[in-house]
Coordinates of N, CA and C in Angstrom, one line a residue:
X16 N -7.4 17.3 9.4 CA -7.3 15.8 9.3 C -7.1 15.4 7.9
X17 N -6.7 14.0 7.8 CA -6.5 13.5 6.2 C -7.1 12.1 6.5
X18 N -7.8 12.3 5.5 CA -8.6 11.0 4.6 C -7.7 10.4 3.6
X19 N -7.9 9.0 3.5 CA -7.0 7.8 2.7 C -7.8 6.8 2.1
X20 N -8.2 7.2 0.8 CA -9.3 6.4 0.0 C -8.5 5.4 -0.8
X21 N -8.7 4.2 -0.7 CA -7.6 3.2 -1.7 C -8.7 2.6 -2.6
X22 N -8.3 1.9 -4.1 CA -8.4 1.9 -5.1 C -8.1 0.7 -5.7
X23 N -8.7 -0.3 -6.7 CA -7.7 -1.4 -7.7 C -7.8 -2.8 -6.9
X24 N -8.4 -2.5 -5.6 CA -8.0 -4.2 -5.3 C -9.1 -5.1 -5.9
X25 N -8.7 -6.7 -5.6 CA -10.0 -7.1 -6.8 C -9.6 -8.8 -7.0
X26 N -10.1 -9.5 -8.0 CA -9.7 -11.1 -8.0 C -8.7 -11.0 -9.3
X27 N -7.5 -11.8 -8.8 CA -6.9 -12.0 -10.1 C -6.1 -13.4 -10.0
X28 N -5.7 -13.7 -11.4 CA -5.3 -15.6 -11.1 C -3.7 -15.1 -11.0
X29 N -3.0 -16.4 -10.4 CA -1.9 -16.5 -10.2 C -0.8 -16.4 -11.6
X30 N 0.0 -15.3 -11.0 CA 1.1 -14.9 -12.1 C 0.2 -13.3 -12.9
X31 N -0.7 -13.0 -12.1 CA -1.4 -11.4 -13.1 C -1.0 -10.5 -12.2
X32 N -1.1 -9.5 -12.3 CA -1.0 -8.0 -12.2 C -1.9 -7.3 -11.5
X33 N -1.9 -6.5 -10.5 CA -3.2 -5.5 -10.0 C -2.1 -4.1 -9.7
X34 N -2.6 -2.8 -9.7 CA -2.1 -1.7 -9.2 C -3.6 -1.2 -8.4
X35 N -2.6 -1.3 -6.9 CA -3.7 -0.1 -6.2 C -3.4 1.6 -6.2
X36 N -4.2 2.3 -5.7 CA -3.6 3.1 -5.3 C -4.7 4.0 -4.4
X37 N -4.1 4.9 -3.6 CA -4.4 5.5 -2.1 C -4.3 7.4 -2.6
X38 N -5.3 7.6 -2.5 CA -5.8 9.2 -2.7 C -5.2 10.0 -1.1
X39 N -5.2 10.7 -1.1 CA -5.3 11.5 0.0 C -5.6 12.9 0.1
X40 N -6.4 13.4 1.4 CA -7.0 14.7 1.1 C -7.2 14.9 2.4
X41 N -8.2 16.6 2.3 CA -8.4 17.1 3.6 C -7.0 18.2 4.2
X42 N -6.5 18.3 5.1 CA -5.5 18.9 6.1 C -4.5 19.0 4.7
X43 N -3.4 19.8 4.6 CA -2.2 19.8 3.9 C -1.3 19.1 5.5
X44 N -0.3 18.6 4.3 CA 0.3 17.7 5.4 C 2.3 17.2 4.9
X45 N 3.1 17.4 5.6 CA 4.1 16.9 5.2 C 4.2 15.7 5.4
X46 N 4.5 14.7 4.3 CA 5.1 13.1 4.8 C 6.1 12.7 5.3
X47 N 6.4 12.1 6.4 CA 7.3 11.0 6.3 C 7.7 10.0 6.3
X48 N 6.2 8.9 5.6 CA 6.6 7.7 5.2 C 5.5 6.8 4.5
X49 N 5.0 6.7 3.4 CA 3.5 6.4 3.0 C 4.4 4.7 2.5
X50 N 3.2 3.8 2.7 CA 3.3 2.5 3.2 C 2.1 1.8 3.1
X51 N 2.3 0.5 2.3 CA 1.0 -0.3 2.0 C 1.5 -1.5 2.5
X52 N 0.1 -1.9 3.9 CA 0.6 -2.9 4.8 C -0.9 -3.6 3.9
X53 N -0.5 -5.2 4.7 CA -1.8 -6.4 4.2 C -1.8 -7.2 4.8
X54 N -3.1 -7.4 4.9 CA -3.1 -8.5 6.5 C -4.0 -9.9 6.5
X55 N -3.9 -11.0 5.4 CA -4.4 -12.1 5.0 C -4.9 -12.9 6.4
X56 N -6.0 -13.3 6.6 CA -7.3 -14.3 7.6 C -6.3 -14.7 8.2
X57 N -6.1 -14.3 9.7 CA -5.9 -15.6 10.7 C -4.2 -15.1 10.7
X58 N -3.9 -14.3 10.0 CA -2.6 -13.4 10.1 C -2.5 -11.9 10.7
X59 N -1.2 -11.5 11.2 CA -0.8 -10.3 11.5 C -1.0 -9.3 10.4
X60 N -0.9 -7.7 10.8 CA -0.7 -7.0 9.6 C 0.8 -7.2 9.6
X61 N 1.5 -6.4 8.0 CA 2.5 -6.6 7.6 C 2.8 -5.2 6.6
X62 N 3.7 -4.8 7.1 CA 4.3 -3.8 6.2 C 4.8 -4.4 4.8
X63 N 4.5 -4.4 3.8 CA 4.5 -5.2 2.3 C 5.3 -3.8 1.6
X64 N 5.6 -2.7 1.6 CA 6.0 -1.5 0.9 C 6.2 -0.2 1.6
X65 N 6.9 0.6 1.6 CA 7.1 1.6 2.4 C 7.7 2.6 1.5
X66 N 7.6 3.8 1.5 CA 8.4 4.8 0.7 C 8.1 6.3 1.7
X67 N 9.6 6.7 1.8 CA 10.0 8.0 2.5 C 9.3 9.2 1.6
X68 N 9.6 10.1 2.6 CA 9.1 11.5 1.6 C 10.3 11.9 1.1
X69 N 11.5 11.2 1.4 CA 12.6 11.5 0.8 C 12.7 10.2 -0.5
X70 N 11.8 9.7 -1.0 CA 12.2 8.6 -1.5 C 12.5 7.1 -1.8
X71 N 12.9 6.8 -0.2 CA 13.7 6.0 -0.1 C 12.7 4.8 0.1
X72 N 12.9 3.8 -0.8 CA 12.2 2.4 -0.6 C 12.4 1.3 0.6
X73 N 11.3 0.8 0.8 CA 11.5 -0.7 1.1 C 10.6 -1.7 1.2
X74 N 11.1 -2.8 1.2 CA 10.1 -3.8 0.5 C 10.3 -5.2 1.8
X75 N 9.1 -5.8 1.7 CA 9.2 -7.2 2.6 C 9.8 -8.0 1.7
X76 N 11.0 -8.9 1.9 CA 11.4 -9.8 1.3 C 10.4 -10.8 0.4
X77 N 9.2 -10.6 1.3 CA 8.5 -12.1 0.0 C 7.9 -10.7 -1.2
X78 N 7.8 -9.8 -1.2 CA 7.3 -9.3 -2.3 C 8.5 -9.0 -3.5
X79 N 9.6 -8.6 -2.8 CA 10.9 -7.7 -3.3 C 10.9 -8.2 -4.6
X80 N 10.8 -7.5 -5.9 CA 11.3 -8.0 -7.2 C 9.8 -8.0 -7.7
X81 N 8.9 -8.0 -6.9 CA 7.8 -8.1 -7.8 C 6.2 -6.7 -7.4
X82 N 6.8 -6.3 -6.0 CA 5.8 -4.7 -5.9 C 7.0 -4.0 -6.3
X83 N 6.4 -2.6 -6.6 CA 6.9 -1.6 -6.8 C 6.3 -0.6 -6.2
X84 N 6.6 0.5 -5.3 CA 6.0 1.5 -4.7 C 6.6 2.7 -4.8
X85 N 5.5 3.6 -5.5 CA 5.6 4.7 -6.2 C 4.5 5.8 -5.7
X86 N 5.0 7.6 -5.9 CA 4.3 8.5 -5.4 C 4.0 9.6 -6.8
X87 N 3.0 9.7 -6.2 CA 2.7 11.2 -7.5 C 2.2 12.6 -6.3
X88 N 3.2 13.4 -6.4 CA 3.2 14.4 -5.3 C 2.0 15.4 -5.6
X89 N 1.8 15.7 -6.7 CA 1.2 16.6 -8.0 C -1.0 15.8 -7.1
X90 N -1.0 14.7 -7.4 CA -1.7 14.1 -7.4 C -2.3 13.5 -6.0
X91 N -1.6 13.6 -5.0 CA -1.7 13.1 -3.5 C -2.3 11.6 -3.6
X92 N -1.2 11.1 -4.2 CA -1.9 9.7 -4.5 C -0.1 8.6 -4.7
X93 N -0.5 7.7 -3.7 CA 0.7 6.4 -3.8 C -0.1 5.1 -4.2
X94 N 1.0 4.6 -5.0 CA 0.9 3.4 -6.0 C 1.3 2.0 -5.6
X95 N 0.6 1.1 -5.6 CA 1.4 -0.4 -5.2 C 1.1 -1.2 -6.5
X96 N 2.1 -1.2 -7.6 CA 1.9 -2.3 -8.6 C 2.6 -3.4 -8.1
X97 N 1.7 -4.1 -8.6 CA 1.9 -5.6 -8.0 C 1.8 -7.0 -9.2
X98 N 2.8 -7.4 -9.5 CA 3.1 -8.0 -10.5 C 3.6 -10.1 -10.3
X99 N 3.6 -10.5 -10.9 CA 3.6 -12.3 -10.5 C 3.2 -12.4 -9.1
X100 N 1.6 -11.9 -9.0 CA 1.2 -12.2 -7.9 C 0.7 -13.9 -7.2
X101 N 1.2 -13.9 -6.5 CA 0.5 -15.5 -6.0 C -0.9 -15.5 -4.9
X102 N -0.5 -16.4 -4.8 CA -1.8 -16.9 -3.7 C -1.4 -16.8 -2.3
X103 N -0.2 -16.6 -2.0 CA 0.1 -16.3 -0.6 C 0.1 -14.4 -0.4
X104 N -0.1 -13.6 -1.9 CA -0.4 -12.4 -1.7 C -1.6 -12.2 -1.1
X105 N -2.9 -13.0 -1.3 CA -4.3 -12.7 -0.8 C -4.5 -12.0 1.0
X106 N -5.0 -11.1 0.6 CA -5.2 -10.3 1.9 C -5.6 -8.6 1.4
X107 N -6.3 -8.2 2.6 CA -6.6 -7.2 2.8 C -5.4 -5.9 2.5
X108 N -5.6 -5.2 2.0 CA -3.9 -4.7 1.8 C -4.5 -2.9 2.2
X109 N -3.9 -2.3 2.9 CA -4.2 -0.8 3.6 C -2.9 0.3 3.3
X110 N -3.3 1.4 2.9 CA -2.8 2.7 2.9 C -2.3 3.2 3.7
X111 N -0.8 3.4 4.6 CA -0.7 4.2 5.3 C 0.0 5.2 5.0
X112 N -0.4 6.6 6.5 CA 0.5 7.8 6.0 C 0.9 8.1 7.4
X113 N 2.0 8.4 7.4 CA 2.6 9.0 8.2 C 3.4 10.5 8.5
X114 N 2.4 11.7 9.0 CA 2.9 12.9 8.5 C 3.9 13.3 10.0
X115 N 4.1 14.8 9.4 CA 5.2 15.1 11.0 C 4.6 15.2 12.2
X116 N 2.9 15.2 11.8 CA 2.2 15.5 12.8 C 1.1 13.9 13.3
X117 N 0.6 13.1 12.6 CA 0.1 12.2 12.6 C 0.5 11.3 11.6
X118 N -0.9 9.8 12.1 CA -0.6 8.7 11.1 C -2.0 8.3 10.8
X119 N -1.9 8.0 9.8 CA -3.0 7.6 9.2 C -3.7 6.7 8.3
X120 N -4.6 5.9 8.1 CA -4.9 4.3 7.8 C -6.1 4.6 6.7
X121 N -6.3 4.3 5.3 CA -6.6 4.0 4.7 C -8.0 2.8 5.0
X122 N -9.1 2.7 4.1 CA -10.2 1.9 4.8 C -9.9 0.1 4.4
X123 N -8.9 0.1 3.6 CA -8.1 -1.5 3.0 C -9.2 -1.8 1.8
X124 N -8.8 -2.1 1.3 CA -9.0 -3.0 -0.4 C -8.5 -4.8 -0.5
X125 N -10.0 -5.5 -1.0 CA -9.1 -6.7 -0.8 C -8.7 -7.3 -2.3
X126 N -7.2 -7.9 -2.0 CA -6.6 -8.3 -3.2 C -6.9 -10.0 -2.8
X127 N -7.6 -10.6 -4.1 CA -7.9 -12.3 -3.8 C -6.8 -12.8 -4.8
X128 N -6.0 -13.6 -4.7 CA -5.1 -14.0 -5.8 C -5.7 -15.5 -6.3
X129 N -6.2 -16.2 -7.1 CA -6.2 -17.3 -7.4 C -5.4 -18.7 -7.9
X130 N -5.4 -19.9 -7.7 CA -4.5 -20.7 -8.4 C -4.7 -21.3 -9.4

């Protein structure tokens, strides 16, 4: 099995900066698709970042231009920098993994953004 420990979330004012990031351990595992979803009071969750084991990005239109989602393979650890953050960013924000064999959820970190 794999464990998904996340990292960095926290209070920041509008227009700052936070980078999370999500450890993973336990089981050796191939990926194919690690993904930082967030899910703000009285809302759905939401896929906010996604990145293939091949690479390949994607972003929810209200973040695009301002997360960035990155992997360090070396390190078993993915990155969500998060940059001109606002106040409609605030929410719970979770680690997922998706291997060829299972999926897997991170325990979420909460990002508060202020005005």
């Amino acid at each position: 099995q794999v464990q998904l420990v996340e990292f960095g979330g926290g209070l920041v004012q509008a227009g700052g900066s936070l980078r999370l990031s999500c450890g993973a351990s336990g089981s050796t595992f191939t990926v194919r698709v690690l993904g930082w979803y967030r899910q703000a009071p009285g809302k759905q969750r939401e896929l906010a970042a996604s990145i293939s084991g091949g690479g390949r990005t994607n972003y929810a239109d209200s973040v695009k231009g301002r997360f960035t989602i990155s992997r360090d393979n070396a390190k078993n650890t993915v990155y969500l920098q998060m940059n001109s953050l606002k106040p409609e960013d605030t929410a719970v924000y979770y680690c997922y993994l998706l291997t060829s064999t299972s999926d897997y959820w991170g325990q979420g970190t909460q990002v508060t953004v202020s005005s």
